Coordinates of C-alpha atoms in Angstrom, one line a residue:
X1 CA -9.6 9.8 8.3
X2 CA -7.9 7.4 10.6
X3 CA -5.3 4.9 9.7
X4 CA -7.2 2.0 9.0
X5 CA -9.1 3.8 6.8
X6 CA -6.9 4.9 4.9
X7 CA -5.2 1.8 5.0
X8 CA -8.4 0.0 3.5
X9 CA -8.7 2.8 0.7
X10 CA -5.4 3.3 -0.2
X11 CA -4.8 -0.6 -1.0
X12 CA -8.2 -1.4 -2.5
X13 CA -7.4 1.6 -4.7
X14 CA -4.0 0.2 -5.4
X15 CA -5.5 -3.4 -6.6
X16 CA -7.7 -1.7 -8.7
X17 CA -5.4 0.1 -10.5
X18 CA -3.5 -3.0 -11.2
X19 CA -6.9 -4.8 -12.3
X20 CA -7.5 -1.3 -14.9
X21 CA -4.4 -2.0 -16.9
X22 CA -6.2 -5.5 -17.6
X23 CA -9.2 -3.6 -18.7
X24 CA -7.8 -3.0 -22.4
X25 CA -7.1 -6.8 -22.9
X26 CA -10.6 -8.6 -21.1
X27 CA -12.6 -5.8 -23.2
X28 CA -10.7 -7.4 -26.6
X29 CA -11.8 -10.9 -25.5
X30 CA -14.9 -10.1 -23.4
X31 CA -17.0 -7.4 -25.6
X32 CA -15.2 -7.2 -29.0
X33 CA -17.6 -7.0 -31.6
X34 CA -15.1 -8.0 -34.4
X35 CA -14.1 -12.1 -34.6
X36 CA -11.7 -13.5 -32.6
X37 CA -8.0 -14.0 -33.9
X38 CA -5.1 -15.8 -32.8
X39 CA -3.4 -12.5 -32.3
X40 CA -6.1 -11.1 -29.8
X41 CA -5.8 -14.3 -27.7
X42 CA -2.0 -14.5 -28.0
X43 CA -1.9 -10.7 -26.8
X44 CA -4.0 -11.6 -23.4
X45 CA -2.2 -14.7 -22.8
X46 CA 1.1 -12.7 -23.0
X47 CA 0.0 -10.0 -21.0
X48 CA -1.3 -12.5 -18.1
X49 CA 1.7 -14.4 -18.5
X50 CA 4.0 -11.1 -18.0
X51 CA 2.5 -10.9 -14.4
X52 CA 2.8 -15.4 -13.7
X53 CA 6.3 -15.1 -14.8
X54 CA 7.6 -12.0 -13.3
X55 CA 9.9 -11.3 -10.0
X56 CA 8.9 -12.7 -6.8
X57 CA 9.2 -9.3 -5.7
X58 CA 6.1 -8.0 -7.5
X59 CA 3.9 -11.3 -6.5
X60 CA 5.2 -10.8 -2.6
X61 CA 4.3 -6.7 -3.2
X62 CA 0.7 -7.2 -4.5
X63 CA -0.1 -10.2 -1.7
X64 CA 1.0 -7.8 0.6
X65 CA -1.1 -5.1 -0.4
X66 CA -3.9 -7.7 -0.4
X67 CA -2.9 -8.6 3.8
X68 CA -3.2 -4.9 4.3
X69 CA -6.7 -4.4 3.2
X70 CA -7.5 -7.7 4.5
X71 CA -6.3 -6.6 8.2
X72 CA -7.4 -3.2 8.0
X73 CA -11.0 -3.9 7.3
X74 CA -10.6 -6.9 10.0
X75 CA -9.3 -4.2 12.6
X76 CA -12.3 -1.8 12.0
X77 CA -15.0 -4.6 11.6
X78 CA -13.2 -5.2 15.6
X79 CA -14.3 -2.2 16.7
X80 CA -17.9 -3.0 17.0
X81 CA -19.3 -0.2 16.3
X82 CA -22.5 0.2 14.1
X83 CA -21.2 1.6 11.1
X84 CA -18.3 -1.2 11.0
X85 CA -20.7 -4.0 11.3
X86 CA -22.5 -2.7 8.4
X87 CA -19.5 -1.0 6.3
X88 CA -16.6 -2.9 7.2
X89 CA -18.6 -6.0 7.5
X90 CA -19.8 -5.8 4.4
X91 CA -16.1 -5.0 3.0
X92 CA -15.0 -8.0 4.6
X93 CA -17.9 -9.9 2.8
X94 CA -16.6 -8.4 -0.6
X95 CA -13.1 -9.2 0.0
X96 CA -13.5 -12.9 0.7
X97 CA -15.7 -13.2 -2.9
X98 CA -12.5 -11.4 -4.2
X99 CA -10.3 -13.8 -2.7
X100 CA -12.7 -16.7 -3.8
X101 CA -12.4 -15.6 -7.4
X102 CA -8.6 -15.4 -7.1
X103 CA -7.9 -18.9 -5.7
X104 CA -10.5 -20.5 -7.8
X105 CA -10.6 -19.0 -11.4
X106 CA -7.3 -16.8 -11.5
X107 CA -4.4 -18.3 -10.5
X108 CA -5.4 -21.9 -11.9
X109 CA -6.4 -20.5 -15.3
X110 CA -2.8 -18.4 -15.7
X111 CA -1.2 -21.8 -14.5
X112 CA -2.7 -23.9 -16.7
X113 CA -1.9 -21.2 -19.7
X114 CA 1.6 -21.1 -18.6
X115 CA 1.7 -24.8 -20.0
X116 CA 0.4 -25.0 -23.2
X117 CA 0.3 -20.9 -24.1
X118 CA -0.4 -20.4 -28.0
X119 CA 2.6 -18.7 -28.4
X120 CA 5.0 -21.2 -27.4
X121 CA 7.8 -19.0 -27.7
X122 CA 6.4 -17.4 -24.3
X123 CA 6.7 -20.4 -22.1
X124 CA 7.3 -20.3 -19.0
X125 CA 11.0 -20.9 -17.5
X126 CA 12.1 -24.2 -16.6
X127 CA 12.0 -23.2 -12.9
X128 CA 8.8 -24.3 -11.5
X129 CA 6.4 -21.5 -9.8
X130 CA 5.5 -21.0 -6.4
X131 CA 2.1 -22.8 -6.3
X132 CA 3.7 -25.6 -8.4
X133 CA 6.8 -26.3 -5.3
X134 CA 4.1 -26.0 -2.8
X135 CA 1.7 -28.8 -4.4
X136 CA 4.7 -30.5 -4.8
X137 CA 6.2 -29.9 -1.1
X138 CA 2.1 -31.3 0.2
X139 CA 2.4 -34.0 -2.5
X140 CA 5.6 -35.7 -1.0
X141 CA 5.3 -34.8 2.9
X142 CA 1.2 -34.8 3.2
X143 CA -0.2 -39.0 3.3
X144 CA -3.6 -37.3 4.3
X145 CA -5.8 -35.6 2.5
X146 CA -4.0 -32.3 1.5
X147 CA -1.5 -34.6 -0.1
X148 CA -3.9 -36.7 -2.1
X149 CA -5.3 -33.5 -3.4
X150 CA -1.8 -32.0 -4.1
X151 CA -0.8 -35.4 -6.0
X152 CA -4.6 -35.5 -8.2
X153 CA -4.1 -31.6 -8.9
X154 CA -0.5 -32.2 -10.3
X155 CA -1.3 -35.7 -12.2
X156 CA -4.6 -34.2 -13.9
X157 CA -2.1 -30.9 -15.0
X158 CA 0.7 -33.6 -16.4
X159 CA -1.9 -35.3 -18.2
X160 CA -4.1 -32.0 -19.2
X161 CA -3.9 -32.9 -23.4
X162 CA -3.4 -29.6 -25.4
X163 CA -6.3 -26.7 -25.6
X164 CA -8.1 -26.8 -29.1
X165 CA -9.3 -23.1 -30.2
X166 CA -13.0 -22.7 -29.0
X167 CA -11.4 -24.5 -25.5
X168 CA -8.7 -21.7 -25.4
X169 CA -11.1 -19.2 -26.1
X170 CA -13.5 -20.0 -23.6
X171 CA -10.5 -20.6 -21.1
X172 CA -9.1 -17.1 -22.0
X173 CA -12.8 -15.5 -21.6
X174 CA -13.3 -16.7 -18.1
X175 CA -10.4 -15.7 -16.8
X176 CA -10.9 -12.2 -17.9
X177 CA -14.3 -12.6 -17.0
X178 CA -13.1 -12.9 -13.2
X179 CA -10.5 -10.5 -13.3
X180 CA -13.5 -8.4 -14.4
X181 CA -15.9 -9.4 -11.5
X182 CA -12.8 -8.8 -9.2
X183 CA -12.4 -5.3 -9.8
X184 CA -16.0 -4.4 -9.6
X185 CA -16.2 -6.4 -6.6
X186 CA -13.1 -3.7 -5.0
X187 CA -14.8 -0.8 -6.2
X188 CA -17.8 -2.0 -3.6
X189 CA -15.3 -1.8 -0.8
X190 CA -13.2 1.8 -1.7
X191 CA -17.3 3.0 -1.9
X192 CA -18.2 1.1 1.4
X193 CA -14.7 2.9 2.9
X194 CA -15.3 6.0 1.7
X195 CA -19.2 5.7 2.8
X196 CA -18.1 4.8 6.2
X197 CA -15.6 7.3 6.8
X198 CA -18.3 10.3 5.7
X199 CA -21.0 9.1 8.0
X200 CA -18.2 9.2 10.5
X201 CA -17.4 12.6 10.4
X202 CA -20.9 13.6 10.1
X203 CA -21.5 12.2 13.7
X204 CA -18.3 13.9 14.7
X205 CA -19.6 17.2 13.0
X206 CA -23.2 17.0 15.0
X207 CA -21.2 15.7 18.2
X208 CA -19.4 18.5 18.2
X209 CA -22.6 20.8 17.9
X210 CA -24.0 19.3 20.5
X211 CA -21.5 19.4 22.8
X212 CA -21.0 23.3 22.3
X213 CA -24.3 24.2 23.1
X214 CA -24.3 21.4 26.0
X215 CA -26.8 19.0 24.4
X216 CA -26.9 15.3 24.5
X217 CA -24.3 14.0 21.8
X218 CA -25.3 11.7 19.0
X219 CA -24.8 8.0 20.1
X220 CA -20.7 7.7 19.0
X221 CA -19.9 5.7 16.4
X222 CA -17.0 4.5 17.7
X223 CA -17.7 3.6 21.4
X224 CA -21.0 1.6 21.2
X225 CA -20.8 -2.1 20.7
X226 CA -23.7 -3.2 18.4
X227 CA -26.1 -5.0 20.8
X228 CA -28.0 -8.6 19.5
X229 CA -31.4 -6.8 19.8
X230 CA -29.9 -4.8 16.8
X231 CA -27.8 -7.5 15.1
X232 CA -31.2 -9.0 14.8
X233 CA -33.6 -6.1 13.4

């Protein structure tokens, strides 16, 4: 298994263990049978808001994990190979629905719980977070666009009025509902990963067959560029 391979595993694998300690708090909310309390969505806004207000550290730790597998599938899918257009590609295809989700359900959903959380003796510190200095940085130094958004984003969250109950619940329930679709979406790339790197070695294994009874290899994986005639089949 080579290093980018292992690279694109090892990370997804990572992210996903993350995600599984979520698993116990979006099943309360998602596919509990029994009603709905105040305690059950206070618990998964407490447990979401453990991970918005926590050291830099961890956020710069699990973004970086993120880069990795990004750039790892991105160096295979380079290669050009056959099984990395339709593996890796397909990774890469996964990873930008992941990163989709993430930008447009996650973090705005945590953000927007971190000001007005039912349990108000959770909110969040006084220092604003990352995402709120950088719409703030684009909202003062950006006249175009950017900064227009920046300034609508951060007026419509100063004047967001308080969640009622079936508001916060339905809130609460999509964002577990994502954090749900991510993980099964990372479990599609450590399969495509590992399914890539076994029909890799099976080539290698017949290669090497070949080769000792001085046959014609198997076309190699790695050293064939995939061709338009077969980009289009």
């Amino acid at each position: 298994m080579g290093l980018l391979t292992s690279a694109s595993i090892v990370s997804a694998s990572f992210l996903l263990g993350v995600l599984f300690t979520t698993i116990v708090w979006d099943s309360s909310l998602l596919f509990g049978k029994q009603i709905l309390t105040e305690g059950t969505v206070t618990a998964v806004e407490n447990y979401y808001l453990t991970w918005w207000n926590a050291e830099m550290t961890v956020k710069v730790i699990l973004h970086v994990v993120v880069g990795i597998l990004f750039m790892s599938l991105v160096g295979k899918f380079a290669r050009k190979s056959e099984t990395a257009y339709y593996f890796s590609g397909a990774s890469l295809l996964l990873m930008i629905l992941v990163a989709s989700v993430y930008i447009v359900i996650t973090v705005p959903s945590i953000r927007l719980i971190a000001q007005d959380p039912l349990d108000k003796s959770i909110l969040a510190s006084s220092i604003p977070d990352t995402f709120t200095r950088l719409q703030a940085y684009f909202a003062k130094s950006n006249t175009g666009p950017l900064g227009d958004r920046a300034r609508n984003a951060a007026a419509a969250l100063r004047n967001a009025e308080p969640m009622g109950w079936d508001k916060r619940v339905e809130h609460n329930s999509v964002l577990c509902a994502g954090n749900t679709i991510i993980a099964a979406l990372l479990v599609g790339v450590v399969v495509l990963q590992i399914s890539e790197w076994y029909v890799e070695e099976q080539l290698a294994k017949e290669n090497a067959e070949l080769a000792a009874q001085g046959l014609a290899p198997v076309v190699a994986v790695e050293a064939v560029a995939v061709t338009e005639e077969k980009k289009t089949q």
